[in-house]
C-alpha positions as protocol buffer text, in pm:
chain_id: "A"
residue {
  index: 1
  type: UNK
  ca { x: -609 y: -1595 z: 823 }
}
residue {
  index: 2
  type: UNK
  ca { x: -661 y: -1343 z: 1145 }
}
residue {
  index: 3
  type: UNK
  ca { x: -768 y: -1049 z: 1145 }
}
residue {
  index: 4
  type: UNK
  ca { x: -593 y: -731 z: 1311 }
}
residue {
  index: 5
  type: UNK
  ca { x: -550 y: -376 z: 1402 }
}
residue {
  index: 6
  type: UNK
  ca { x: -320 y: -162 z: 1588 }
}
residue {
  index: 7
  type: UNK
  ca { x: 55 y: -219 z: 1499 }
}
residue {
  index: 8
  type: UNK
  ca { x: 148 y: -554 z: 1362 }
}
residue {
  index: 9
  type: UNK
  ca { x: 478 y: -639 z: 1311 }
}
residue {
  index: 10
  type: UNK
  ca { x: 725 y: -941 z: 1162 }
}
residue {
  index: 11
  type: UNK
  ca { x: 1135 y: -1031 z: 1203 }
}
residue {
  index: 12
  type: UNK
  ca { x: 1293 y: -1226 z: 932 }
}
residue {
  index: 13
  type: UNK
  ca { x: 1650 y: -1316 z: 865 }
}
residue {
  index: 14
  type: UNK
  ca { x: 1691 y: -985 z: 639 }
}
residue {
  index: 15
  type: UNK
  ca { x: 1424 y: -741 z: 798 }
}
residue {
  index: 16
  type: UNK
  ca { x: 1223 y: -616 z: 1073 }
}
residue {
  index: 17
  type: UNK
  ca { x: 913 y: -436 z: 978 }
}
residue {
  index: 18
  type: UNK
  ca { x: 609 y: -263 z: 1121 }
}
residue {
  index: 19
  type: UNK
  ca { x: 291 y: -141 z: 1011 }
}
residue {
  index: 20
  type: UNK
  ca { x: -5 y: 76 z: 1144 }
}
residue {
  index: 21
  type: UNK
  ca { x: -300 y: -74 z: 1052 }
}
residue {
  index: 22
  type: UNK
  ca { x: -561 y: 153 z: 1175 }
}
residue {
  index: 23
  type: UNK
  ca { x: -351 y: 427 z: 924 }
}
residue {
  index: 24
  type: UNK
  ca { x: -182 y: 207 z: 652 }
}
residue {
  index: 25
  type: UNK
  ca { x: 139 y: 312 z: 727 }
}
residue {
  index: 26
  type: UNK
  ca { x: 476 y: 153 z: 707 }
}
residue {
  index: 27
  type: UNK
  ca { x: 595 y: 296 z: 1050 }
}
residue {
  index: 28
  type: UNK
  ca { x: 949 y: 81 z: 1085 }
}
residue {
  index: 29
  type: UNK
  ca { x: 1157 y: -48 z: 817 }
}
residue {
  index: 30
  type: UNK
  ca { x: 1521 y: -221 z: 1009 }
}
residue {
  index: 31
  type: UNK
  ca { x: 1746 y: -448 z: 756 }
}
residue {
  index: 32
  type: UNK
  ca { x: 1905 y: -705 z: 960 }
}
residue {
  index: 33
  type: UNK
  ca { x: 1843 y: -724 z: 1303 }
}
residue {
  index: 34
  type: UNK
  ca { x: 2048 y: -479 z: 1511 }
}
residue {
  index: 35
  type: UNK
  ca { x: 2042 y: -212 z: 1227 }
}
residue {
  index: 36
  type: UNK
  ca { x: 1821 y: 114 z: 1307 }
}
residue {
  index: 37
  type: UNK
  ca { x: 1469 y: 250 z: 1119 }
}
residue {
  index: 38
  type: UNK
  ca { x: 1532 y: 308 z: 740 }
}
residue {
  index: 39
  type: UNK
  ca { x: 1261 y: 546 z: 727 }
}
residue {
  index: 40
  type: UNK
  ca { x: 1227 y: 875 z: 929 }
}
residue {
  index: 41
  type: UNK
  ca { x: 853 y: 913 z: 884 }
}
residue {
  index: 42
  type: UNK
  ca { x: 627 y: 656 z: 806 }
}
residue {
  index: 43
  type: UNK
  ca { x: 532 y: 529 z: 467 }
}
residue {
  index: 44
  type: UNK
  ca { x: 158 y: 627 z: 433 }
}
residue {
  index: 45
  type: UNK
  ca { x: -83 y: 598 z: 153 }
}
residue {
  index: 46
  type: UNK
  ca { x: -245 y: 917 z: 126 }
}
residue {
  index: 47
  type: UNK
  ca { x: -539 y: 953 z: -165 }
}
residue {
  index: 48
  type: UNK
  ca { x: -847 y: 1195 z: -189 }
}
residue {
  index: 49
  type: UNK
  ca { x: -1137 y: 1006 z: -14 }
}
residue {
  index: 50
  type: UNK
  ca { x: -944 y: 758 z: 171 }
}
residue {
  index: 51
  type: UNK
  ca { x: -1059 y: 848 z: 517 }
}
residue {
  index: 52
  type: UNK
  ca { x: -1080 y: 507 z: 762 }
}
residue {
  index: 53
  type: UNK
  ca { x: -938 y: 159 z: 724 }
}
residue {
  index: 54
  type: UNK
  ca { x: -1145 y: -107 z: 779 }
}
residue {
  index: 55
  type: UNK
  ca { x: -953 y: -413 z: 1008 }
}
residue {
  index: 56
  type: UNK
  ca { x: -675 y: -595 z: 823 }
}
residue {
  index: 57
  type: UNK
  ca { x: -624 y: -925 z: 745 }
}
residue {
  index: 58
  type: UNK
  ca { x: -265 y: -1128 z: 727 }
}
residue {
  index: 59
  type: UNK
  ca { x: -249 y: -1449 z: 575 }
}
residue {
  index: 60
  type: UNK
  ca { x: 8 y: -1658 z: 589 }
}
residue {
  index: 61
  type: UNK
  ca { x: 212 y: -1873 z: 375 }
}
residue {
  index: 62
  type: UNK
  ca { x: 506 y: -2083 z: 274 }
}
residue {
  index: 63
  type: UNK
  ca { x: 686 y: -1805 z: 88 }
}
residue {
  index: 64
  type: UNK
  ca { x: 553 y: -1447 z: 219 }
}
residue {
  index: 65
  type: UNK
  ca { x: 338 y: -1324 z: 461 }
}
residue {
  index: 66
  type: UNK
  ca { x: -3 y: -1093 z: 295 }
}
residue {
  index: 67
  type: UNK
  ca { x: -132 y: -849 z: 476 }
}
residue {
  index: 68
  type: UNK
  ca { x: -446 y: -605 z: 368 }
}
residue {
  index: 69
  type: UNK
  ca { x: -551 y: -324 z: 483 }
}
residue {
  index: 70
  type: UNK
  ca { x: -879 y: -229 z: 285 }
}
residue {
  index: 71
  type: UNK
  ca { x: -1070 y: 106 z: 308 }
}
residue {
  index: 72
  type: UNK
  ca { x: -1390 y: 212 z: 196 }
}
residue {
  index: 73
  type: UNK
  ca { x: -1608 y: 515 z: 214 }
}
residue {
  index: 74
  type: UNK
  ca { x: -1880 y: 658 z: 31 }
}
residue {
  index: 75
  type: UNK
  ca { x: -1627 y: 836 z: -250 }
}
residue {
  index: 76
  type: UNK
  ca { x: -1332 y: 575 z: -270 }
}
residue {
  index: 77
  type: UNK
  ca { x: -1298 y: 177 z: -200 }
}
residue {
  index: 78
  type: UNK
  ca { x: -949 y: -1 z: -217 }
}
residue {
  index: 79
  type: UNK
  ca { x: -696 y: -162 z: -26 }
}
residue {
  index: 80
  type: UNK
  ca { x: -285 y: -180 z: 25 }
}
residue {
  index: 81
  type: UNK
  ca { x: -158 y: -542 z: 8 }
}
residue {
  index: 82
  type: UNK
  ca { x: 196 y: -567 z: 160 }
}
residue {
  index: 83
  type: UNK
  ca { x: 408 y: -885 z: 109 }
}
residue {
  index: 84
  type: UNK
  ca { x: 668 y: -977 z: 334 }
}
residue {
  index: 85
  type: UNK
  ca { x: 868 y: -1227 z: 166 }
}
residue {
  index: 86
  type: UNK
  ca { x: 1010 y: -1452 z: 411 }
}
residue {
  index: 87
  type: UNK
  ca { x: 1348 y: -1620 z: 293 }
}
residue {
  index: 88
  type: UNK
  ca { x: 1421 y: -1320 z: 34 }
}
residue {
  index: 89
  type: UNK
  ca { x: 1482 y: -923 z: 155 }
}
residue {
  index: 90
  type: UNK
  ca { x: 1185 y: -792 z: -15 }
}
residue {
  index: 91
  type: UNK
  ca { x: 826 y: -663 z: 9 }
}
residue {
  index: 92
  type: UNK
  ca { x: 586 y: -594 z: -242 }
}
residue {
  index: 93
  type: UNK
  ca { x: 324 y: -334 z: -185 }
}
residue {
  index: 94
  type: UNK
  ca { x: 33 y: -328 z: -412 }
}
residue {
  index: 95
  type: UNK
  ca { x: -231 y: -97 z: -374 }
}
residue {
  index: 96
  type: UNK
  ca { x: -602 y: -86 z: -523 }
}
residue {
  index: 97
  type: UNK
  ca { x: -785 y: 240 z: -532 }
}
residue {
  index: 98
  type: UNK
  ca { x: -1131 y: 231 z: -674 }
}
residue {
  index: 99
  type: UNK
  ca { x: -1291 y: 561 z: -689 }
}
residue {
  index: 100
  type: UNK
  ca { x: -1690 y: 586 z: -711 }
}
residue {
  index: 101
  type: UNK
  ca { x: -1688 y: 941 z: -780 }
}
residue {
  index: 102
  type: UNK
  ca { x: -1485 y: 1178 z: -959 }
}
residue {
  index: 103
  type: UNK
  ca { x: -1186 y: 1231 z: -775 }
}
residue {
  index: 104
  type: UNK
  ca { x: -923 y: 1490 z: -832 }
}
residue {
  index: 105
  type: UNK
  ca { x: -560 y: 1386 z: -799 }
}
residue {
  index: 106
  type: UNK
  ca { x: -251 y: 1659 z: -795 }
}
residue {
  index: 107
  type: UNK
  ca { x: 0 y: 1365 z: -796 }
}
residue {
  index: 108
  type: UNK
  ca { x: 108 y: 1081 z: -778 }
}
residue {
  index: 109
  type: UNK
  ca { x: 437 y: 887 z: -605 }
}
residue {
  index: 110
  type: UNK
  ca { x: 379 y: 513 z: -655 }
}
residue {
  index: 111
  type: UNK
  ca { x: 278 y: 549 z: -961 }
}
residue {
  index: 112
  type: UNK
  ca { x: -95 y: 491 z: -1066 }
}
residue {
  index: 113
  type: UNK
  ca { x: -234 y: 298 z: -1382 }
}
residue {
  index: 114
  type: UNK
  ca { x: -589 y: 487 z: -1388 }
}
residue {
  index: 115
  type: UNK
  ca { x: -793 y: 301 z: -1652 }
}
residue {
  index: 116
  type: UNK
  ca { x: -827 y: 572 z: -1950 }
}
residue {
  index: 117
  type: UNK
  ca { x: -1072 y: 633 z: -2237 }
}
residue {
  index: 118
  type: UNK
  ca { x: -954 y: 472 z: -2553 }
}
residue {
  index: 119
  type: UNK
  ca { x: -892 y: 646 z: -2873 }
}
residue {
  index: 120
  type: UNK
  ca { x: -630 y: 863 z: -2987 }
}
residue {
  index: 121
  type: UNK
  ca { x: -499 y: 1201 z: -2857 }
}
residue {
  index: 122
  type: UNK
  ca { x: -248 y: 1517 z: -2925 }
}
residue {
  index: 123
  type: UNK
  ca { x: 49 y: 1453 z: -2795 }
}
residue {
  index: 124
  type: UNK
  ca { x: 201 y: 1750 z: -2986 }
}
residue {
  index: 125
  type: UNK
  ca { x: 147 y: 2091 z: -3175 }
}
residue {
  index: 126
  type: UNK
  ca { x: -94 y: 2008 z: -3442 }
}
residue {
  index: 127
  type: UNK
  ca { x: -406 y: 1820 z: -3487 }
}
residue {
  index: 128
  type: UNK
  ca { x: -547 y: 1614 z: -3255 }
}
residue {
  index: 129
  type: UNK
  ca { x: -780 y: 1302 z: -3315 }
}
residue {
  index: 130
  type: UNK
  ca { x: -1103 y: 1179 z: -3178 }
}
């Protein structure tokens, strides 16, 4: 495992890819290897209290290459994991984003699985429950 900042980058048989570490951004995204950038701006995660990214770390393997890029300040903690699969075209990006204060989110693209309080709710006109 090594640890990094700046841009880091990888070529496989099916991709070419680039990230900015210091930013967590997916900056170049090139199937095959003469083919141009997929992406016309970079791929950024952007969350309330995500303000600096600590150095990454890339790891790798037999079957994919890991590379995290955490973050942490006093409101938020987390980290993006992005797997480069080596022999497949395909990378997984999985993100963690712990707040530690209430945090107020307009949207979300990725999706987000936010842990919620159990119990049952109005989904509807009528009564609720508890």
């Amino acid at each position: 495992m090594e640890t990094r900042t700046g841009r880091w980058e990888i070529a496989t048989p099916h991709y070419r890819a680039a990230l900015d570490l210091d930013h967590d951004a997916l900056v170049e995204l090139c199937p095959g290897s003469d083919k141009g950038n997929l992406l016309r701006t970079p791929w950024q995660f952007e969350a309330p209290g995500v303000s600096g990214h600590a150095p990454a770390t890339v790891a790798a393997g037999p079957v994919f290459v890991k590379v995290r890029v955490p973050f942490e300040s006093a409101d938020v903690a987390g980290y993006s994991d992005y797997h480069f699969f080596l022999e497949l075209p395909a990378i997984r990006i999985r993100r963690e984003y712990r707040p530690r204060r209430p945090v107020e989110v307009e949207a979300t693209r990725e999706g987000a699985a936010f842990a919620q309080k159990g119990g049952t709710f109005q989904c509807q006109a009528g009564t609720g429950g508890e």
